[in-house]
mmCIF file of C-alpha atoms in Angstrom:
data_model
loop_
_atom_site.group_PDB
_atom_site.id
_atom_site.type_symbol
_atom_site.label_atom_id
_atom_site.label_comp_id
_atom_site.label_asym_id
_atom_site.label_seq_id
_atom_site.Cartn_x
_atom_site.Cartn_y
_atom_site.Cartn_z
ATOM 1 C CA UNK A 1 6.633 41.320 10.811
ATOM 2 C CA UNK A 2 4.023 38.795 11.795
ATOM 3 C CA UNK A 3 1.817 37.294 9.149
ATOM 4 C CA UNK A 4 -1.463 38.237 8.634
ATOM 5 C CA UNK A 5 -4.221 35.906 9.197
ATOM 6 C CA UNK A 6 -6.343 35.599 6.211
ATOM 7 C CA UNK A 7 -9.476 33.524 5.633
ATOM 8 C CA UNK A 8 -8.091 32.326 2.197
ATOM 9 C CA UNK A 9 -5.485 29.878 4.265
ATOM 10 C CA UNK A 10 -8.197 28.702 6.350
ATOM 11 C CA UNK A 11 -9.576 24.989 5.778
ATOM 12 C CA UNK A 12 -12.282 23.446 7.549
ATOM 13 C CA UNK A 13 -12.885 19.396 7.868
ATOM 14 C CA UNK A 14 -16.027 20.040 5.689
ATOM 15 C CA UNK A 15 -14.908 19.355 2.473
ATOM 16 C CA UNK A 16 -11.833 16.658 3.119
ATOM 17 C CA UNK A 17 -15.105 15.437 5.235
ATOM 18 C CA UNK A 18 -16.940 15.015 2.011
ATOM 19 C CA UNK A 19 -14.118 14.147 -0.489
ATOM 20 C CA UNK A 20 -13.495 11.017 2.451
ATOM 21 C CA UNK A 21 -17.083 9.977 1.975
ATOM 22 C CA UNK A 22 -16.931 9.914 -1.525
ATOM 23 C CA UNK A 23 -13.456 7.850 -1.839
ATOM 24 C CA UNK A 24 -15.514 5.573 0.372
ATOM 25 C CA UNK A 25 -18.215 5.198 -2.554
ATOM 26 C CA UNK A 26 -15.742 4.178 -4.165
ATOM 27 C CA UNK A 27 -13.763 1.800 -2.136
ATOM 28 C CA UNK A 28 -17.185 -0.038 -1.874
ATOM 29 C CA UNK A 29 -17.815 -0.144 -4.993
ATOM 30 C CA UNK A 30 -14.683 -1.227 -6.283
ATOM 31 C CA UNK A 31 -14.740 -4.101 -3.396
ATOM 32 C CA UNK A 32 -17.842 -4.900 -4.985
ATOM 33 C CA UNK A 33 -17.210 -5.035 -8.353
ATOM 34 C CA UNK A 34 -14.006 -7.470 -7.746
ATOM 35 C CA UNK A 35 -16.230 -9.769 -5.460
ATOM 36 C CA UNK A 36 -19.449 -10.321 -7.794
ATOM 37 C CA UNK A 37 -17.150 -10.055 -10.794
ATOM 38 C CA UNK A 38 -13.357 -11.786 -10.102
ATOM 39 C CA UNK A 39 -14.430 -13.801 -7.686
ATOM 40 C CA UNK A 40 -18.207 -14.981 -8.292
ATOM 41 C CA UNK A 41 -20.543 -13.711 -5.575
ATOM 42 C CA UNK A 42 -20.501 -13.465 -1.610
ATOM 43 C CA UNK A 43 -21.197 -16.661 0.913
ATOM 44 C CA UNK A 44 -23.436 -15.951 3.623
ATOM 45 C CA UNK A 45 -23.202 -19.422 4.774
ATOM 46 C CA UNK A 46 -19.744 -18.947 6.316
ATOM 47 C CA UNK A 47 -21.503 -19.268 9.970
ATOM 48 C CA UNK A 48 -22.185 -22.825 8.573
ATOM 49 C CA UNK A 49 -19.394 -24.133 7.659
ATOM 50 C CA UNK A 50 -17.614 -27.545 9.838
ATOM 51 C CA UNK A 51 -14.785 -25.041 11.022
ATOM 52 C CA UNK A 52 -16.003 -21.391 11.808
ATOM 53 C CA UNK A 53 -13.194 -19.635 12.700
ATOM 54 C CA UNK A 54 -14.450 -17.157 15.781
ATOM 55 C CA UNK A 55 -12.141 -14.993 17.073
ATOM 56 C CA UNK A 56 -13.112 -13.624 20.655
ATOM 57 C CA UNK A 57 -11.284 -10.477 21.594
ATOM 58 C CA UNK A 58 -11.892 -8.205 25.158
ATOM 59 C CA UNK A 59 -11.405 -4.970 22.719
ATOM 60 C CA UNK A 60 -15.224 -4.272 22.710
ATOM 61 C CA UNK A 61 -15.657 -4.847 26.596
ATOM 62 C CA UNK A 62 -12.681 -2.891 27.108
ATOM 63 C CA UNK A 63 -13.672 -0.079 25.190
ATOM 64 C CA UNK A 64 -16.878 -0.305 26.638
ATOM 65 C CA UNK A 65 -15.663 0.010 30.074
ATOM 66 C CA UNK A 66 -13.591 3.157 29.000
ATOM 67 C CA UNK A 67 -16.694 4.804 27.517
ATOM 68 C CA UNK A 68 -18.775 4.221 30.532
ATOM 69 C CA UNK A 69 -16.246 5.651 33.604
ATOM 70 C CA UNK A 70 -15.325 8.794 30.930
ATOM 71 C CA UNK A 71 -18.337 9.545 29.434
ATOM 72 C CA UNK A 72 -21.503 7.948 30.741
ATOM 73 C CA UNK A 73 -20.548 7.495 34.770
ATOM 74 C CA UNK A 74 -22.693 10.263 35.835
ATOM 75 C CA UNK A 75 -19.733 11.324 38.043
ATOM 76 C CA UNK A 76 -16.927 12.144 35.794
ATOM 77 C CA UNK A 77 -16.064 15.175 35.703
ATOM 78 C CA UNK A 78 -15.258 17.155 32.469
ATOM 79 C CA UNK A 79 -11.585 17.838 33.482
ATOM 80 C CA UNK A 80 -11.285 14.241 32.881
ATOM 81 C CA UNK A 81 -13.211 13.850 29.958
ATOM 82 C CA UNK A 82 -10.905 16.652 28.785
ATOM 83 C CA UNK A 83 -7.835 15.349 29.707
ATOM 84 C CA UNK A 84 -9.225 11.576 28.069
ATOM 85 C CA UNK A 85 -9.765 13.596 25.044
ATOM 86 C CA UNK A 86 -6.188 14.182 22.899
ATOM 87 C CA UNK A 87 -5.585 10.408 23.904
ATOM 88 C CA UNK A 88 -9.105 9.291 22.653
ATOM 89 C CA UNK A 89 -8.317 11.255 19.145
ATOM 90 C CA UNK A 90 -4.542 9.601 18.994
ATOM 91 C CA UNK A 91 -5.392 6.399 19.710
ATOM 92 C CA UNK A 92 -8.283 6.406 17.237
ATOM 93 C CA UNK A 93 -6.255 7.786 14.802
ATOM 94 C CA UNK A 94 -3.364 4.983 15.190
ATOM 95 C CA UNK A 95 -6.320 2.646 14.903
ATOM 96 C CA UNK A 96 -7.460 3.703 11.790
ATOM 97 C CA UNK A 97 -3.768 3.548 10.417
ATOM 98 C CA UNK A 98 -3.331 0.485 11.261
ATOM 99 C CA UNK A 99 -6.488 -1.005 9.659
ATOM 100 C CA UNK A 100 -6.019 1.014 6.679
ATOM 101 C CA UNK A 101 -2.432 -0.685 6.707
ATOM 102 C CA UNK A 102 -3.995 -4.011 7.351
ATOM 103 C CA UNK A 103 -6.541 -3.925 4.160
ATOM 104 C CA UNK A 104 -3.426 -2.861 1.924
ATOM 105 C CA UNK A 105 -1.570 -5.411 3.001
ATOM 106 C CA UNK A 106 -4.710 -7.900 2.474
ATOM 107 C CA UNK A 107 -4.974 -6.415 -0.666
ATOM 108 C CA UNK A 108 -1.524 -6.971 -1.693
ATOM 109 C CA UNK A 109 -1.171 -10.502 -0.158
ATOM 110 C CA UNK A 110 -4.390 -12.304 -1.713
ATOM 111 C CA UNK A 111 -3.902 -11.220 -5.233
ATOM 112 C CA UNK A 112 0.070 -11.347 -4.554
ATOM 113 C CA UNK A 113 1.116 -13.294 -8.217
ATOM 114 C CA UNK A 114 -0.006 -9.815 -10.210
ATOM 115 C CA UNK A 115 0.750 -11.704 -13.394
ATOM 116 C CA UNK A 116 -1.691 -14.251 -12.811
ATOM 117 C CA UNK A 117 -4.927 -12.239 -12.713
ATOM 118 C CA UNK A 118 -4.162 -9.187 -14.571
ATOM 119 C CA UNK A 119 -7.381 -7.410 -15.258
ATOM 120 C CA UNK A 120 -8.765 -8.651 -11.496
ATOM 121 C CA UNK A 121 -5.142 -7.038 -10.185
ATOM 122 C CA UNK A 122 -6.043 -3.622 -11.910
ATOM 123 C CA UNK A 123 -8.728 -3.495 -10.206
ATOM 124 C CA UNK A 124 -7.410 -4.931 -6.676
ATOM 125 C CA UNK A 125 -4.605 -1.796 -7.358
ATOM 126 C CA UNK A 126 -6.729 0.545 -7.642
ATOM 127 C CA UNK A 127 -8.868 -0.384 -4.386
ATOM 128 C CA UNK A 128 -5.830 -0.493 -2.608
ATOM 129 C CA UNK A 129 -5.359 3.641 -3.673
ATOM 130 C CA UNK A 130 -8.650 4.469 -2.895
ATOM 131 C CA UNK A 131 -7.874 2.650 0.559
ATOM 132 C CA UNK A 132 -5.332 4.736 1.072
ATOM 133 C CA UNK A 133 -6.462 7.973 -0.095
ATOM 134 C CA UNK A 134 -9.696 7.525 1.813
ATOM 135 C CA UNK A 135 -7.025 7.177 5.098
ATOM 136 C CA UNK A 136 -5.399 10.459 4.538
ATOM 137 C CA UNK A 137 -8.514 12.203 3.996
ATOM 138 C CA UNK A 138 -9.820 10.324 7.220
ATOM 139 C CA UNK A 139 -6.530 11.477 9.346
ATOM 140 C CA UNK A 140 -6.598 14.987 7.870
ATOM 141 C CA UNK A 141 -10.268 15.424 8.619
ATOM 142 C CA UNK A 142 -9.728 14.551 12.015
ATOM 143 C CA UNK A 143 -6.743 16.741 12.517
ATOM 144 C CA UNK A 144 -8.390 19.836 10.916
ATOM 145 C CA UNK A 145 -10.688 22.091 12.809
ATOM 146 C CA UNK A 146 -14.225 21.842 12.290
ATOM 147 C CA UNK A 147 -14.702 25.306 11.935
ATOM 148 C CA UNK A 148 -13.481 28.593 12.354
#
């Protein structure tokens, strides 16, 4: 017998939409508490220094180029912004993984000697499981429909 489809099963992106944004309150607040707290303030004269380390990349023209033949080239059709589509979702979502893997690791490898700072690691511990919980709601967002 097939199941029934009932509205009580469905879930939207609405509210893991708005549970994301608000562990993102708190990631930045947390982020900010350790920085003006633990570890005295924010430079903004890093531009200054003897040895700026710049890192060029081609990610920004290449993704620029992307966006302009699917989506602003005046002659693309939609089949092919279609077809771009499931890829452009996938690859953002690996993206986001792997930056969300990047600022645990961060996290985990600047305050590594736990013992050392105690009450700045509670705090560094529990940024790192906002990180992540703000990541999951990110990913499920995405996956979930935006309506029914």
């Amino acid at each position: 017998m097939p199941v029934k489809s009932s509205a009580s099963f469905r879930l939207t992106a609405l509210p893991v939409v708005v549970v994301a944004q608000m562990l993102a309150a708190a990631v930045l607040t947390l982020t900010l508490v350790w920085v003006l707290h633990f570890r005295g303030g924010v430079s903004w004269s890093w531009h200054r220094s003897s040895t700026p380390q710049l890192v060029y990349t081609a990610h920004p023209l290449f993704m620029w180029l992307v966006g302009f033949v699917y989506f602003v080239f005046p002659g693309a059709v939609m089949t092919m912004r279609a077809d771009y589509a499931p890829w452009h979702i996938l690859l953002g979502i690996v993206i986001f993984l792997m930056a969300v893997c990047t600022a645990e690791t961060g996290l985990a490898r600047f305050i590594f000697p736990f013992h050392a700072y105690p009450s700045e690691a509670f705090v560094v511990n529990f940024t790192g499981l906002a990180i992540l919980m703000f990541g999951v709601a990110v990913v499920v967002a995405v996956i979930l429909p935006s309506r029914y």
